[in-house]
Amino acid sequence: MPKAKVNGIETFYEVTGNGYPLVFIHGGDLESSSWNSQVACFSQSYKVITYDIRGHGQSQIPELNYSISECVEDLYQLLDLLAIDQAFLVGLSMGGYITLSFTLKYPERVAGIILEGSNSGKVTESQKRMSKNKVARMRKERSEKAIKFIKAHEANVNRPDLTIRLAEIQKPALIIVGDKDVITPSYISETMHKELANSRLVVLPNCGHRCHEEQPDTFNSIVSDFLKTIEAP
């Protein structure tokens, strides 16, 4: 399985299929394999890139805590490594925030974005409470899994609010959220939809935070239809 030194971190990544580049960015405390259903579907028409965010999956755990800004630079350097000038980005939760941050900093590298269960602002109070309880348990555990979770938690709780900057993004955007998502409730997606000038919002019924795993066929169909409406450069 390929690994490369990206922004000083040994990063696990996979490239599957041929076509226009489509990058999937997983959420916190997950890994790239969570996109397996999407890789199987979209690699038939696109060059699909999946990777483990620093401190997740098979990628290196940094010694020090890291920031979302560093995750953005990781993605930038990975695209350079793969000689990809521009791509569609799909991000879940923390991956969605990375997608927004990346698009704001490097708009020329982005053809369009798909945000799933994402939040452009700071983490919600309910998410903070859930994470705080888990962090307290993890600090006692000190396993590799615990260290990964704590570092991702710190990156998320210390991130800036991007909501006031969303109007700067002119790229086509698809926002997907489950109506039963308690981590990033649908009102957050509705706010992003209002701020993103060129966006479409889809609320999936009877679905929680990880729509791409809970309803993969529906998710894939919605994303596929959206991508077909964008004429990639």
C-alpha atoms as an extended CHARMM CRD file, in Angstrom:
* protein
*
       233  EXT
         1         1  MET       CA              0.0000000000        0.0000000000        0.0000000000  PROA      1               0.0000000000
         2         2  PRO       CA              1.4700000000        3.3860000000       -0.9850000000  PROA      2               0.0000000000
         3         3  LYS       CA              2.8290000000        5.8060000000        1.5620000000  PROA      3               0.0000000000
         4         4  ALA       CA              4.6720000000        9.0430000000        0.9530000000  PROA      4               0.0000000000
         5         5  LYS       CA              6.2540000000       11.7560000000        3.0650000000  PROA      5               0.0000000000
         6         6  VAL       CA              3.7770000000       14.6110000000        2.7600000000  PROA      6               0.0000000000
         7         7  ASN       CA              4.4050000000       17.8460000000        4.6540000000  PROA      7               0.0000000000
         8         8  GLY       CA              6.7520000000       15.9260000000        6.9520000000  PROA      8               0.0000000000
         9         9  ILE       CA              4.2330000000       13.1450000000        7.7000000000  PROA      9               0.0000000000
        10        10  GLU       CA              4.2290000000        9.5880000000        6.3460000000  PROA      10              0.0000000000
        11        11  THR       CA              0.8450000000        9.5710000000        4.6430000000  PROA      11              0.0000000000
        12        12  PHE       CA             -1.1270000000        6.5550000000        3.4540000000  PROA      12              0.0000000000
        13        13  TYR       CA             -3.0230000000        7.0590000000        0.2070000000  PROA      13              0.0000000000
        14        14  GLU       CA             -4.6200000000        5.0910000000       -2.6240000000  PROA      14              0.0000000000
        15        15  VAL       CA             -5.4540000000        5.9910000000       -6.2170000000  PROA      15              0.0000000000
        16        16  THR       CA             -8.1120000000        3.9310000000       -8.0020000000  PROA      16              0.0000000000
        17        17  GLY       CA             -9.5250000000        4.2950000000      -11.5040000000  PROA      17              0.0000000000
        18        18  ASN       CA             -9.0030000000        6.8150000000      -14.2780000000  PROA      18              0.0000000000
        19        19  GLY       CA            -10.6630000000       10.0760000000      -15.1860000000  PROA      19              0.0000000000
        20        20  TYR       CA            -11.0870000000       13.4480000000      -13.5560000000  PROA      20              0.0000000000
        21        21  PRO       CA             -9.6560000000       13.4670000000       -9.9860000000  PROA      21              0.0000000000
        22        22  LEU       CA            -12.1220000000       12.9680000000       -7.1410000000  PROA      22              0.0000000000
        23        23  VAL       CA            -10.7040000000       13.1890000000       -3.6040000000  PROA      23              0.0000000000
        24        24  PHE       CA            -12.5020000000       11.7530000000       -0.5620000000  PROA      24              0.0000000000
        25        25  ILE       CA            -11.5350000000       13.1510000000        2.8710000000  PROA      25              0.0000000000
        26        26  HSD       CA            -12.7550000000       11.1550000000        5.8720000000  PROA      26              0.0000000000
        27        27  GLY       CA            -13.9850000000       12.4350000000        9.2170000000  PROA      27              0.0000000000
        28        28  GLY       CA            -12.2430000000       12.5590000000       12.5710000000  PROA      28              0.0000000000
        29        29  ASP       CA            -11.5980000000        9.2240000000       14.2960000000  PROA      29              0.0000000000
        30        30  LEU       CA            -12.1780000000        7.4260000000       10.9620000000  PROA      30              0.0000000000
        31        31  GLU       CA             -9.9200000000        6.4110000000        8.0680000000  PROA      31              0.0000000000
        32        32  SER       CA             -9.9110000000        6.2360000000        4.2930000000  PROA      32              0.0000000000
        33        33  SER       CA            -11.3900000000        2.7250000000        4.1910000000  PROA      33              0.0000000000
        34        34  SER       CA            -14.7070000000        4.2390000000        5.3120000000  PROA      34              0.0000000000
        35        35  TRP       CA            -15.0940000000        5.3460000000        1.6680000000  PROA      35              0.0000000000
        36        36  ASN       CA            -14.8680000000        1.8150000000        0.2170000000  PROA      36              0.0000000000
        37        37  SER       CA            -18.4070000000        1.8900000000       -1.2000000000  PROA      37              0.0000000000
        38        38  GLN       CA            -17.6690000000        5.1970000000       -2.9010000000  PROA      38              0.0000000000
        39        39  VAL       CA            -14.3440000000        3.9870000000       -4.3070000000  PROA      39              0.0000000000
        40        40  ALA       CA            -16.0720000000        0.9730000000       -5.8710000000  PROA      40              0.0000000000
        41        41  CYS       CA            -18.7270000000        3.2020000000       -7.4220000000  PROA      41              0.0000000000
        42        42  PHE       CA            -16.8190000000        6.2720000000       -8.5890000000  PROA      42              0.0000000000
        43        43  SER       CA            -13.5690000000        4.6310000000       -9.7260000000  PROA      43              0.0000000000
        44        44  GLN       CA            -15.4850000000        3.4240000000      -12.7800000000  PROA      44              0.0000000000
        45        45  SER       CA            -15.6250000000        7.0120000000      -14.0710000000  PROA      45              0.0000000000
        46        46  TYR       CA            -13.1240000000        9.0290000000      -12.0280000000  PROA      46              0.0000000000
        47        47  LYS       CA             -9.5900000000        8.8780000000      -10.6930000000  PROA      47              0.0000000000
        48        48  VAL       CA            -10.4700000000        8.3810000000       -7.0220000000  PROA      48              0.0000000000
        49        49  ILE       CA             -7.9750000000        9.4570000000       -4.3610000000  PROA      49              0.0000000000
        50        50  THR       CA             -8.4370000000        8.4310000000       -0.7440000000  PROA      50              0.0000000000
        51        51  TYR       CA             -5.9570000000        9.0450000000        2.0500000000  PROA      51              0.0000000000
        52        52  ASP       CA             -5.6350000000        8.9020000000        5.8110000000  PROA      52              0.0000000000
        53        53  ILE       CA             -5.4960000000       12.3440000000        7.4170000000  PROA      53              0.0000000000
        54        54  ARG       CA             -2.4050000000       12.8170000000        9.5760000000  PROA      54              0.0000000000
        55        55  GLY       CA             -2.8100000000       10.9850000000       12.8790000000  PROA      55              0.0000000000
        56        56  HSD       CA             -5.4680000000        8.6680000000       11.4380000000  PROA      56              0.0000000000
        57        57  GLY       CA             -5.5200000000        5.1600000000        9.9950000000  PROA      57              0.0000000000
        58        58  GLN       CA             -2.1540000000        4.1580000000        8.5640000000  PROA      58              0.0000000000
        59        59  SER       CA             -0.7460000000        7.6880000000        8.4040000000  PROA      59              0.0000000000
        60        60  GLN       CA              1.8750000000        8.8380000000       10.8840000000  PROA      60              0.0000000000
        61        61  ILE       CA              0.8260000000       10.2680000000       14.2390000000  PROA      61              0.0000000000
        62        62  PRO       CA              2.5790000000       13.6340000000       14.7260000000  PROA      62              0.0000000000
        63        63  GLU       CA              4.5180000000       14.0420000000       17.9600000000  PROA      63              0.0000000000
        64        64  LEU       CA              2.8360000000       17.3470000000       18.7170000000  PROA      64              0.0000000000
        65        65  ASN       CA             -0.7950000000       18.3460000000       18.3670000000  PROA      65              0.0000000000
        66        66  TYR       CA             -1.6650000000       19.4960000000       14.8690000000  PROA      66              0.0000000000
        67        67  SER       CA             -4.0050000000       22.0490000000       13.3160000000  PROA      67              0.0000000000
        68        68  ILE       CA             -6.5140000000       21.9700000000       10.4910000000  PROA      68              0.0000000000
        69        69  SER       CA             -4.1780000000       24.3220000000        8.6110000000  PROA      69              0.0000000000
        70        70  GLU       CA             -1.5590000000       21.5870000000        8.5980000000  PROA      70              0.0000000000
        71        71  CYS       CA             -4.1400000000       19.1280000000        7.2490000000  PROA      71              0.0000000000
        72        72  VAL       CA             -4.8330000000       21.5840000000        4.4330000000  PROA      72              0.0000000000
        73        73  GLU       CA             -1.1390000000       21.7480000000        3.5530000000  PROA      73              0.0000000000
        74        74  ASP       CA             -0.9910000000       17.9410000000        3.6480000000  PROA      74              0.0000000000
        75        75  LEU       CA             -3.6970000000       17.7670000000        0.9880000000  PROA      75              0.0000000000
        76        76  TYR       CA             -2.0010000000       20.4410000000       -1.1170000000  PROA      76              0.0000000000
        77        77  GLN       CA              1.2850000000       18.5540000000       -1.1040000000  PROA      77              0.0000000000
        78        78  LEU       CA             -0.4340000000       15.2150000000       -1.7810000000  PROA      78              0.0000000000
        79        79  LEU       CA             -2.0810000000       16.6630000000       -4.8870000000  PROA      79              0.0000000000
        80        80  ASP       CA              1.3060000000       18.0100000000       -5.9820000000  PROA      80              0.0000000000
        81        81  LEU       CA              2.8770000000       14.6030000000       -5.4140000000  PROA      81              0.0000000000
        82        82  LEU       CA              0.2080000000       13.0080000000       -7.6070000000  PROA      82              0.0000000000
        83        83  ALA       CA              0.5550000000       15.7590000000      -10.2570000000  PROA      83              0.0000000000
        84        84  ILE       CA             -3.1000000000       16.7470000000       -9.8310000000  PROA      84              0.0000000000
        85        85  ASP       CA             -3.7510000000       20.3780000000      -10.6910000000  PROA      85              0.0000000000
        86        86  GLN       CA             -7.4360000000       20.4270000000       -9.8390000000  PROA      86              0.0000000000
        87        87  ALA       CA             -9.9710000000       18.0190000000       -8.3350000000  PROA      87              0.0000000000
        88        88  PHE       CA            -13.4360000000       17.5530000000       -6.9260000000  PROA      88              0.0000000000
        89        89  LEU       CA            -13.3100000000       17.3020000000       -3.1200000000  PROA      89              0.0000000000
        90        90  VAL       CA            -15.6890000000       15.2670000000       -0.9460000000  PROA      90              0.0000000000
        91        91  GLY       CA            -15.4100000000       15.7000000000        2.8160000000  PROA      91              0.0000000000
        92        92  LEU       CA            -17.2120000000       14.2340000000        5.8230000000  PROA      92              0.0000000000
        93        93  SER       CA            -17.3820000000       16.2240000000        9.0580000000  PROA      93              0.0000000000
        94        94  MET       CA            -13.7480000000       17.1190000000        9.8860000000  PROA      94              0.0000000000
        95        95  GLY       CA            -12.9840000000       16.2650000000        6.2620000000  PROA      95              0.0000000000
        96        96  GLY       CA            -15.6720000000       18.7260000000        5.2090000000  PROA      96              0.0000000000
        97        97  TYR       CA            -14.0350000000       21.4590000000        7.2490000000  PROA      97              0.0000000000
        98        98  ILE       CA            -10.6780000000       20.6150000000        5.6200000000  PROA      98              0.0000000000
        99        99  THR       CA            -12.4380000000       20.8270000000        2.2390000000  PROA      99              0.0000000000
       100       100  LEU       CA            -13.7660000000       24.3150000000        3.0010000000  PROA      100             0.0000000000
       101       101  SER       CA            -10.4160000000       25.5060000000        4.3840000000  PROA      101             0.0000000000
       102       102  PHE       CA             -8.5940000000       24.1330000000        1.3480000000  PROA      102             0.0000000000
       103       103  THR       CA            -11.0610000000       25.7380000000       -1.0760000000  PROA      103             0.0000000000
       104       104  LEU       CA            -10.6880000000       29.1300000000        0.6010000000  PROA      104             0.0000000000
       105       105  LYS       CA             -6.8900000000       28.9660000000        0.4720000000  PROA      105             0.0000000000
       106       106  TYR       CA             -6.4070000000       27.2310000000       -2.8850000000  PROA      106             0.0000000000
       107       107  PRO       CA             -9.5480000000       27.8570000000       -4.9960000000  PROA      107             0.0000000000
       108       108  GLU       CA             -7.6250000000       27.2440000000       -8.2160000000  PROA      108             0.0000000000
       109       109  ARG       CA             -7.0690000000       23.6190000000       -7.1590000000  PROA      109             0.0000000000
       110       110  VAL       CA            -10.7960000000       22.8910000000       -6.6930000000  PROA      110             0.0000000000
       111       111  ALA       CA            -13.4440000000       22.1610000000       -9.3520000000  PROA      111             0.0000000000
       112       112  GLY       CA            -16.3260000000       21.5930000000       -6.9340000000  PROA      112             0.0000000000
       113       113  ILE       CA            -17.0200000000       20.4440000000       -3.3820000000  PROA      113             0.0000000000
       114       114  ILE       CA            -19.3140000000       17.9690000000       -1.6350000000  PROA      114             0.0000000000
       115       115  LEU       CA            -19.8280000000       18.4690000000        2.1050000000  PROA      115             0.0000000000
       116       116  GLU       CA            -21.3600000000       15.6530000000        4.1470000000  PROA      116             0.0000000000
       117       117  GLY       CA            -22.3640000000       16.1190000000        7.7630000000  PROA      117             0.0000000000
       118       118  SER       CA            -20.1090000000       19.1480000000        7.9000000000  PROA      118             0.0000000000
       119       119  ASN       CA            -19.8410000000       22.3530000000        9.9090000000  PROA      119             0.0000000000
       120       120  SER       CA            -18.0780000000       25.5070000000        8.7720000000  PROA      120             0.0000000000
       121       121  GLY       CA            -18.1050000000       26.8810000000       12.3010000000  PROA      121             0.0000000000
       122       122  LYS       CA            -16.6540000000       25.7820000000       15.5790000000  PROA      122             0.0000000000
       123       123  VAL       CA            -17.7750000000       22.4030000000       16.9120000000  PROA      123             0.0000000000
       124       124  THR       CA            -21.2420000000       22.3850000000       18.4390000000  PROA      124             0.0000000000
       125       125  GLU       CA            -21.7790000000       22.3310000000       22.1920000000  PROA      125             0.0000000000
       126       126  SER       CA            -23.3270000000       18.8470000000       22.0010000000  PROA      126             0.0000000000
       127       127  GLN       CA            -20.2880000000       17.6100000000       20.0530000000  PROA      127             0.0000000000
       128       128  LYS       CA            -17.9860000000       19.2200000000       22.6370000000  PROA      128             0.0000000000
       129       129  ARG       CA            -19.8040000000       17.4500000000       25.4520000000  PROA      129             0.0000000000
       130       130  MET       CA            -19.6490000000       14.0740000000       23.7150000000  PROA      130             0.0000000000
       131       131  SER       CA            -15.9770000000       14.5190000000       22.8540000000  PROA      131             0.0000000000
       132       132  LYS       CA            -15.0850000000       15.8380000000       26.3230000000  PROA      132             0.0000000000
       133       133  ASN       CA            -16.4010000000       12.6860000000       27.9880000000  PROA      133             0.0000000000
       134       134  LYS       CA            -14.5700000000       10.4620000000       25.5120000000  PROA      134             0.0000000000
       135       135  VAL       CA            -11.3360000000       12.4640000000       25.8260000000  PROA      135             0.0000000000
       136       136  ALA       CA            -11.4550000000       12.0750000000       29.6210000000  PROA      136             0.0000000000
       137       137  ARG       CA            -11.6420000000        8.2980000000       29.2260000000  PROA      137             0.0000000000
       138       138  MET       CA             -8.9830000000        8.2570000000       26.5030000000  PROA      138             0.0000000000
       139       139  ARG       CA             -6.4810000000       10.2800000000       28.5650000000  PROA      139             0.0000000000
       140       140  LYS       CA             -6.4310000000        7.4410000000       31.0930000000  PROA      140             0.0000000000
       141       141  GLU       CA             -6.0600000000        4.8290000000       28.3800000000  PROA      141             0.0000000000
       142       142  ARG       CA             -3.0930000000        6.3330000000       26.4410000000  PROA      142             0.0000000000
       143       143  SER       CA             -3.3320000000        3.7040000000       23.7070000000  PROA      143             0.0000000000
       144       144  GLU       CA             -2.5000000000        4.5720000000       20.0800000000  PROA      144             0.0000000000
       145       145  LYS       CA             -6.2160000000        4.8280000000       19.3680000000  PROA      145             0.0000000000
       146       146  ALA       CA             -6.6080000000        7.2140000000       22.3130000000  PROA      146             0.0000000000
       147       147  ILE       CA             -3.7280000000        9.4110000000       21.1740000000  PROA      147             0.0000000000
       148       148  LYS       CA             -5.1950000000        9.6290000000       17.6530000000  PROA      148             0.0000000000
       149       149  PHE       CA             -8.6150000000       10.6350000000       18.9960000000  PROA      149             0.0000000000
       150       150  ILE       CA             -7.2500000000       13.2680000000       21.3830000000  PROA      150             0.0000000000
       151       151  LYS       CA             -5.1030000000       14.9140000000       18.7110000000  PROA      151             0.0000000000
       152       152  ALA       CA             -8.0210000000       15.0430000000       16.2580000000  PROA      152             0.0000000000
       153       153  HSD       CA            -10.2340000000       16.4500000000       19.0280000000  PROA      153             0.0000000000
       154       154  GLU       CA             -7.7190000000       19.2230000000       19.7740000000  PROA      154             0.0000000000
       155       155  ALA       CA             -7.4730000000       20.1360000000       16.0810000000  PROA      155             0.0000000000
       156       156  ASN       CA            -11.2580000000       20.3980000000       15.8420000000  PROA      156             0.0000000000
       157       157  VAL       CA            -11.9700000000       22.3880000000       18.9990000000  PROA      157             0.0000000000
       158       158  ASN       CA             -9.2410000000       24.9230000000       18.1640000000  PROA      158             0.0000000000
       159       159  ARG       CA            -10.3050000000       25.6160000000       14.5910000000  PROA      159             0.0000000000
       160       160  PRO       CA            -11.5950000000       29.0460000000       13.5110000000  PROA      160             0.0000000000
       161       161  ASP       CA            -15.1520000000       29.7640000000       12.3830000000  PROA      161             0.0000000000
       162       162  LEU       CA            -15.2070000000       29.9040000000        8.5640000000  PROA      162             0.0000000000
       163       163  THR       CA            -18.9030000000       30.7190000000        8.2030000000  PROA      163             0.0000000000
       164       164  ILE       CA            -18.3560000000       34.4430000000        7.6070000000  PROA      164             0.0000000000
       165       165  ARG       CA            -15.9940000000       33.5720000000        4.7310000000  PROA      165             0.0000000000
       166       166  LEU       CA            -18.2400000000       31.1210000000        2.8820000000  PROA      166             0.0000000000
       167       167  ALA       CA            -19.4600000000       33.8450000000        0.5060000000  PROA      167             0.0000000000
       168       168  GLU       CA            -15.9090000000       33.9130000000       -0.8980000000  PROA      168             0.0000000000
       169       169  ILE       CA            -16.4070000000       30.3980000000       -2.2820000000  PROA      169             0.0000000000
       170       170  GLN       CA            -17.8410000000       30.4950000000       -5.7860000000  PROA      170             0.0000000000
       171       171  LYS       CA            -17.2490000000       26.8300000000       -6.6320000000  PROA      171             0.0000000000
       172       172  PRO       CA            -20.2540000000       24.5260000000       -7.1350000000  PROA      172             0.0000000000
       173       173  ALA       CA            -21.1210000000       22.9460000000       -3.8000000000  PROA      173             0.0000000000
       174       174  LEU       CA            -23.3400000000       20.0530000000       -2.7490000000  PROA      174             0.0000000000
       175       175  ILE       CA            -24.3010000000       19.7970000000        0.9190000000  PROA      175             0.0000000000
       176       176  ILE       CA            -25.6350000000       16.4730000000        2.2180000000  PROA      176             0.0000000000
       177       177  VAL       CA            -26.8850000000       15.9290000000        5.7550000000  PROA      177             0.0000000000
       178       178  GLY       CA            -29.0140000000       13.3370000000        7.5070000000  PROA      178             0.0000000000
       179       179  ASP       CA            -32.1850000000       14.5180000000        9.2200000000  PROA      179             0.0000000000
       180       180  LYS       CA            -31.1700000000       12.5140000000       12.2890000000  PROA      180             0.0000000000
       181       181  ASP       CA            -27.5780000000       13.8050000000       12.4570000000  PROA      181             0.0000000000
       182       182  VAL       CA            -26.9680000000       14.8330000000       16.0900000000  PROA      182             0.0000000000
       183       183  ILE       CA            -23.2780000000       15.6810000000       15.5770000000  PROA      183             0.0000000000
       184       184  THR       CA            -23.8520000000       18.2790000000       12.8500000000  PROA      184             0.0000000000
       185       185  PRO       CA            -27.6150000000       18.9100000000       12.8630000000  PROA      185             0.0000000000
       186       186  SER       CA            -29.2720000000       19.9560000000        9.6100000000  PROA      186             0.0000000000
       187       187  TYR       CA            -29.6690000000       23.6190000000       10.6680000000  PROA      187             0.0000000000
       188       188  ILE       CA            -25.8690000000       23.9420000000       10.2780000000  PROA      188             0.0000000000
       189       189  SER       CA            -26.0730000000       22.6940000000        6.7000000000  PROA      189             0.0000000000
       190       190  GLU       CA            -28.9470000000       25.1010000000        6.0510000000  PROA      190             0.0000000000
       191       191  THR       CA            -26.7560000000       27.9930000000        7.2370000000  PROA      191             0.0000000000
       192       192  MET       CA            -23.9170000000       26.9130000000        4.9570000000  PROA      192             0.0000000000
       193       193  HSD       CA            -26.3400000000       26.5830000000        2.0570000000  PROA      193             0.0000000000
       194       194  LYS       CA            -27.4570000000       30.2040000000        2.5440000000  PROA      194             0.0000000000
       195       195  GLU       CA            -23.8510000000       31.4430000000        2.6340000000  PROA      195             0.0000000000
       196       196  LEU       CA            -22.4830000000       29.3590000000       -0.2580000000  PROA      196             0.0000000000
       197       197  ALA       CA            -23.6770000000       31.1800000000       -3.3790000000  PROA      197             0.0000000000
       198       198  ASN       CA            -23.4990000000       28.2300000000       -5.7450000000  PROA      198             0.0000000000
       199       199  SER       CA            -24.7820000000       25.4280000000       -3.5030000000  PROA      199             0.0000000000
       200       200  ARG       CA            -27.4310000000       22.7470000000       -3.3550000000  PROA      200             0.0000000000
       201       201  LEU       CA            -28.7040000000       21.1950000000       -0.1070000000  PROA      201             0.0000000000
       202       202  VAL       CA            -29.9900000000       17.6300000000        0.2620000000  PROA      202             0.0000000000
       203       203  VAL       CA            -31.4110000000       16.4200000000        3.6020000000  PROA      203             0.0000000000
       204       204  LEU       CA            -31.6230000000       12.6300000000        3.6800000000  PROA      204             0.0000000000
       205       205  PRO       CA            -34.5310000000       11.1940000000        5.6910000000  PROA      205             0.0000000000
       206       206  ASN       CA            -33.8990000000        8.5500000000        8.3400000000  PROA      206             0.0000000000
       207       207  CYS       CA            -30.1480000000        9.1100000000        8.1590000000  PROA      207             0.0000000000
       208       208  GLY       CA            -27.5430000000       10.0800000000       10.7560000000  PROA      208             0.0000000000
       209       209  HSD       CA            -24.0560000000       11.5600000000       10.5220000000  PROA      209             0.0000000000
       210       210  ARG       CA            -22.3980000000        9.1910000000        8.0330000000  PROA      210             0.0000000000
       211       211  CYS       CA            -24.8380000000        9.1090000000        5.1410000000  PROA      211             0.0000000000
       212       212  HSD       CA            -22.2850000000        7.5790000000        2.7660000000  PROA      212             0.0000000000
       213       213  GLU       CA            -22.1700000000        4.4600000000        4.9630000000  PROA      213             0.0000000000
       214       214  GLU       CA            -25.7780000000        4.4050000000        6.1710000000  PROA      214             0.0000000000
       215       215  GLN       CA            -27.3130000000        4.9460000000        2.7120000000  PROA      215             0.0000000000
       216       216  PRO       CA            -24.4340000000        4.3890000000        0.2690000000  PROA      216             0.0000000000
       217       217  ASP       CA            -26.5220000000        3.8520000000       -2.8850000000  PROA      217             0.0000000000
       218       218  THR       CA            -28.5700000000        6.9940000000       -2.2870000000  PROA      218             0.0000000000
       219       219  PHE       CA            -25.4800000000        9.0150000000       -1.3780000000  PROA      219             0.0000000000
       220       220  ASN       CA            -23.5720000000        7.8240000000       -4.4410000000  PROA      220             0.0000000000
       221       221  SER       CA            -26.4880000000        8.5940000000       -6.7490000000  PROA      221             0.0000000000
       222       222  ILE       CA            -26.8640000000       12.1380000000       -5.3980000000  PROA      222             0.0000000000
       223       223  VAL       CA            -23.1370000000       12.8360000000       -5.6740000000  PROA      223             0.0000000000
       224       224  SER       CA            -22.9630000000       11.3180000000       -9.1600000000  PROA      224             0.0000000000
       225       225  ASP       CA            -25.8460000000       13.4710000000      -10.4180000000  PROA      225             0.0000000000
       226       226  PHE       CA            -24.2080000000       16.5750000000       -8.9500000000  PROA      226             0.0000000000
       227       227  LEU       CA            -20.8220000000       15.8520000000      -10.5180000000  PROA      227             0.0000000000
       228       228  LYS       CA            -22.4560000000       15.3960000000      -13.9200000000  PROA      228             0.0000000000
       229       229  THR       CA            -23.8250000000       18.9450000000      -13.7200000000  PROA      229             0.0000000000
       230       230  ILE       CA            -20.3140000000       20.3790000000      -13.3820000000  PROA      230             0.0000000000
       231       231  GLU       CA            -18.2010000000       20.7620000000      -16.4590000000  PROA      231             0.0000000000
       232       232  ALA       CA            -14.7170000000       20.0020000000      -15.1310000000  PROA      232             0.0000000000
       233       233  PRO       CA            -12.0180000000       22.1750000000      -16.7370000000  PROA      233             0.0000000000
